[in-house]
Amino acid sequence: MEKKKAGQNKDYQHKLSLKMVKNTKANIIIIGDLKVKKMAKSKKLKGNRKKGLNRSTQNQGFLSRFIGFLTYKAEKVGKKVIKIDESYTSKECYVCKKLHDMPLYQRTMSCDCGNVIDRDRNSAINIMERFLSQNALWTGYRFFADNLRQTGLKMGIEFLEPIHG
């Protein structure tokens, strides 16, 4: 049964990675570069909760295999997969850059600057911004700022400055 389960998981990863590559119009796919070993060393949780978190993070062989599938399938069609460090991206407000101390169960970030956003969406925006700051011209930032307006937060055209008023 374990062998069948592993085969099903591998098959699903193949199909999902192919679907992602085919459905991505851009030539670059950006993924977060998790430091899984550091996550397991977290000392904040105690007892069974820590054991469960360690097991789930160390069971990341599936994740690295998926990234491998995604990378070779992307390269096969002329696309590129780029890893971006995702340290603190879910805790850092993408508008004002303030770091928040957020436990894992807290799914919404509410910042003093007025930004209220899902923690995962905030993280995705921060990862994209890190990518653009390393790889894009000013026009890339401009398009990105226009897309941020769709999140509901009014943004200035200058380098991601919020509009007050």
CSV table of C-alpha atoms in Angstrom, one decimal:
chain,number,residue,atom,x,y,z
A,1,MET,CA,0.0,0.0,0.0
A,2,GLU,CA,2.9,2.4,0.8
A,3,LYS,CA,4.4,1.7,-2.6
A,4,LYS,CA,1.1,2.4,-4.3
A,5,LYS,CA,0.6,5.6,-2.3
A,6,ALA,CA,4.2,6.8,-3.2
A,7,GLY,CA,3.5,6.0,-6.9
A,8,GLN,CA,0.2,8.0,-6.8
A,9,ASN,CA,2.0,10.9,-5.2
A,10,LYS,CA,4.7,10.9,-7.8
A,11,ASP,CA,2.2,10.7,-10.6
A,12,TYR,CA,0.2,13.6,-9.2
A,13,GLN,CA,3.4,15.7,-8.9
A,14,HIS,CA,4.3,15.0,-12.5
A,15,LYS,CA,0.8,16.0,-13.7
A,16,LEU,CA,0.6,19.1,-11.5
A,17,SER,CA,4.1,20.3,-12.5
A,18,LEU,CA,3.2,19.8,-16.2
A,19,LYS,CA,0.0,21.7,-15.7
A,20,MET,CA,1.8,24.6,-14.0
A,21,VAL,CA,4.3,24.9,-16.8
A,22,LYS,CA,1.7,24.7,-19.5
A,23,ASN,CA,-0.6,27.3,-17.8
A,24,THR,CA,2.1,29.8,-17.1
A,25,LYS,CA,2.3,32.4,-19.8
A,26,ALA,CA,5.5,34.0,-18.5
A,27,ASN,CA,8.9,32.6,-19.2
A,28,ILE,CA,9.9,32.6,-15.5
A,29,ILE,CA,8.3,30.7,-12.7
A,30,ILE,CA,9.1,32.1,-9.2
A,31,ILE,CA,9.1,29.8,-6.2
A,32,GLY,CA,10.1,30.3,-2.6
A,33,ASP,CA,13.4,28.9,-1.4
A,34,LEU,CA,12.5,27.3,2.0
A,35,LYS,CA,15.2,26.6,4.5
A,36,VAL,CA,13.5,23.4,5.8
A,37,LYS,CA,16.4,22.4,8.2
A,38,LYS,CA,16.1,25.7,10.0
A,39,MET,CA,12.3,25.3,10.3
A,40,ALA,CA,12.7,22.0,12.1
A,41,LYS,CA,15.1,23.6,14.6
A,42,SER,CA,12.4,26.0,15.9
A,43,LYS,CA,12.2,25.9,19.6
A,44,LYS,CA,8.9,27.7,20.1
A,45,LEU,CA,6.7,24.6,20.0
A,46,LYS,CA,6.8,22.0,22.7
A,47,GLY,CA,6.1,18.2,22.9
A,48,ASN,CA,3.8,16.6,20.3
A,49,ARG,CA,3.1,19.9,18.5
A,50,LYS,CA,6.9,20.2,17.8
A,51,LYS,CA,7.2,16.6,16.7
A,52,GLY,CA,4.3,17.0,14.3
A,53,LEU,CA,5.8,20.2,12.8
A,54,ASN,CA,9.2,18.6,12.5
A,55,ARG,CA,7.8,15.5,10.7
A,56,SER,CA,5.8,17.7,8.3
A,57,THR,CA,8.8,19.9,7.5
A,58,GLN,CA,11.3,17.1,7.2
A,59,ASN,CA,9.0,15.1,5.0
A,60,GLN,CA,9.9,17.6,2.3
A,61,GLY,CA,11.5,15.1,0.0
A,62,PHE,CA,8.2,15.3,-1.8
A,63,LEU,CA,8.6,19.1,-2.1
A,64,SER,CA,12.2,18.9,-3.5
A,65,ARG,CA,11.1,16.2,-6.0
A,66,PHE,CA,8.2,18.4,-7.1
A,67,ILE,CA,10.6,21.4,-7.6
A,68,GLY,CA,12.8,19.1,-9.7
A,69,PHE,CA,9.9,18.0,-11.9
A,70,LEU,CA,8.8,21.6,-12.3
A,71,THR,CA,12.3,22.8,-13.2
A,72,TYR,CA,13.1,20.2,-15.8
A,73,LYS,CA,9.7,20.5,-17.4
A,74,ALA,CA,10.0,24.3,-17.5
A,75,GLU,CA,13.5,24.1,-19.1
A,76,LYS,CA,12.2,21.6,-21.7
A,77,VAL,CA,9.8,24.3,-23.0
A,78,GLY,CA,12.3,27.2,-22.6
A,79,LYS,CA,11.1,28.6,-19.3
A,80,LYS,CA,13.1,29.2,-16.1
A,81,VAL,CA,12.4,28.4,-12.5
A,82,ILE,CA,13.9,30.9,-10.0
A,83,LYS,CA,14.1,30.4,-6.2
A,84,ILE,CA,13.7,33.4,-4.0
A,85,ASP,CA,14.5,33.4,-0.3
A,86,GLU,CA,11.2,33.6,1.5
A,87,SER,CA,12.5,34.4,5.0
A,88,TYR,CA,10.0,36.6,6.9
A,89,THR,CA,7.8,37.2,3.8
A,90,SER,CA,4.6,36.3,5.6
A,91,LYS,CA,5.5,38.4,8.6
A,92,GLU,CA,6.7,41.5,6.8
A,93,CYS,CA,4.0,44.0,5.6
A,94,TYR,CA,4.5,44.5,1.9
A,95,VAL,CA,3.3,48.1,2.2
A,96,CYS,CA,5.4,49.6,5.1
A,97,LYS,CA,7.9,46.7,5.6
A,98,LYS,CA,7.0,46.4,9.3
A,99,LEU,CA,7.8,43.0,10.8
A,100,HIS,CA,4.9,41.4,12.7
A,101,ASP,CA,5.2,38.6,15.3
A,102,MET,CA,2.6,36.2,13.9
A,103,PRO,CA,1.9,32.7,15.1
A,104,LEU,CA,1.3,30.1,12.4
A,105,TYR,CA,-2.5,29.9,13.2
A,106,GLN,CA,-3.0,33.6,12.5
A,107,ARG,CA,-3.9,33.7,8.8
A,108,THR,CA,-4.6,37.4,8.3
A,109,MET,CA,-2.1,40.2,8.7
A,110,SER,CA,-3.4,43.4,10.1
A,111,CYS,CA,-0.8,46.2,10.0
A,112,ASP,CA,-0.8,49.7,11.6
A,113,CYS,CA,-0.5,51.2,8.1
A,114,GLY,CA,-4.0,50.0,7.3
A,115,ASN,CA,-3.0,46.9,5.3
A,116,VAL,CA,-5.2,43.9,6.0
A,117,ILE,CA,-4.3,40.9,3.9
A,118,ASP,CA,-4.2,37.2,3.9
A,119,ARG,CA,-0.8,36.1,5.2
A,120,ASP,CA,0.0,33.8,2.2
A,121,ARG,CA,-1.0,36.6,-0.3
A,122,ASN,CA,1.3,39.0,1.6
A,123,SER,CA,4.1,36.5,1.3
A,124,ALA,CA,3.6,36.0,-2.4
A,125,ILE,CA,3.7,39.8,-3.0
A,126,ASN,CA,6.9,40.0,-0.9
A,127,ILE,CA,8.5,37.2,-2.9
A,128,MET,CA,7.5,38.8,-6.2
A,129,GLU,CA,8.9,42.1,-5.0
A,130,ARG,CA,12.2,40.5,-4.0
A,131,PHE,CA,12.4,38.9,-7.4
A,132,LEU,CA,11.7,42.2,-9.2
A,133,SER,CA,14.2,44.1,-7.0
A,134,GLN,CA,16.9,41.6,-8.1
A,135,ASN,CA,15.9,41.1,-11.7
A,136,ALA,CA,13.6,43.7,-13.2
A,137,LEU,CA,13.8,47.2,-14.5
A,138,TRP,CA,11.8,50.1,-13.1
A,139,THR,CA,9.0,49.2,-15.6
A,140,GLY,CA,8.7,45.9,-13.9
A,141,TYR,CA,8.0,47.6,-10.6
A,142,ARG,CA,5.5,49.9,-12.3
A,143,PHE,CA,3.5,47.0,-13.7
A,144,PHE,CA,3.8,45.3,-10.3
A,145,ALA,CA,2.4,48.4,-8.5
A,146,ASP,CA,-0.5,48.5,-10.9
A,147,ASN,CA,-1.3,44.9,-10.1
A,148,LEU,CA,-1.1,45.6,-6.3
A,149,ARG,CA,-3.9,48.1,-6.8
A,150,GLN,CA,-6.2,45.1,-7.5
A,151,THR,CA,-5.6,43.8,-4.0
A,152,GLY,CA,-7.8,46.7,-2.7
A,153,LEU,CA,-5.0,48.8,-1.2
A,154,LYS,CA,-4.4,52.1,-2.9
A,155,MET,CA,-0.8,52.3,-4.0
A,156,GLY,CA,1.3,55.2,-5.4
A,157,ILE,CA,3.1,54.9,-8.7
A,158,GLU,CA,6.4,55.7,-6.9
A,159,PHE,CA,8.3,52.7,-5.6
A,160,LEU,CA,5.4,51.0,-3.9
A,161,GLU,CA,4.6,54.0,-1.7
A,162,PRO,CA,1.0,54.0,-0.2
A,163,ILE,CA,-1.3,56.9,-1.0
A,164,HIS,CA,-2.6,58.6,2.1
A,165,GLY,CA,-6.0,60.2,2.1
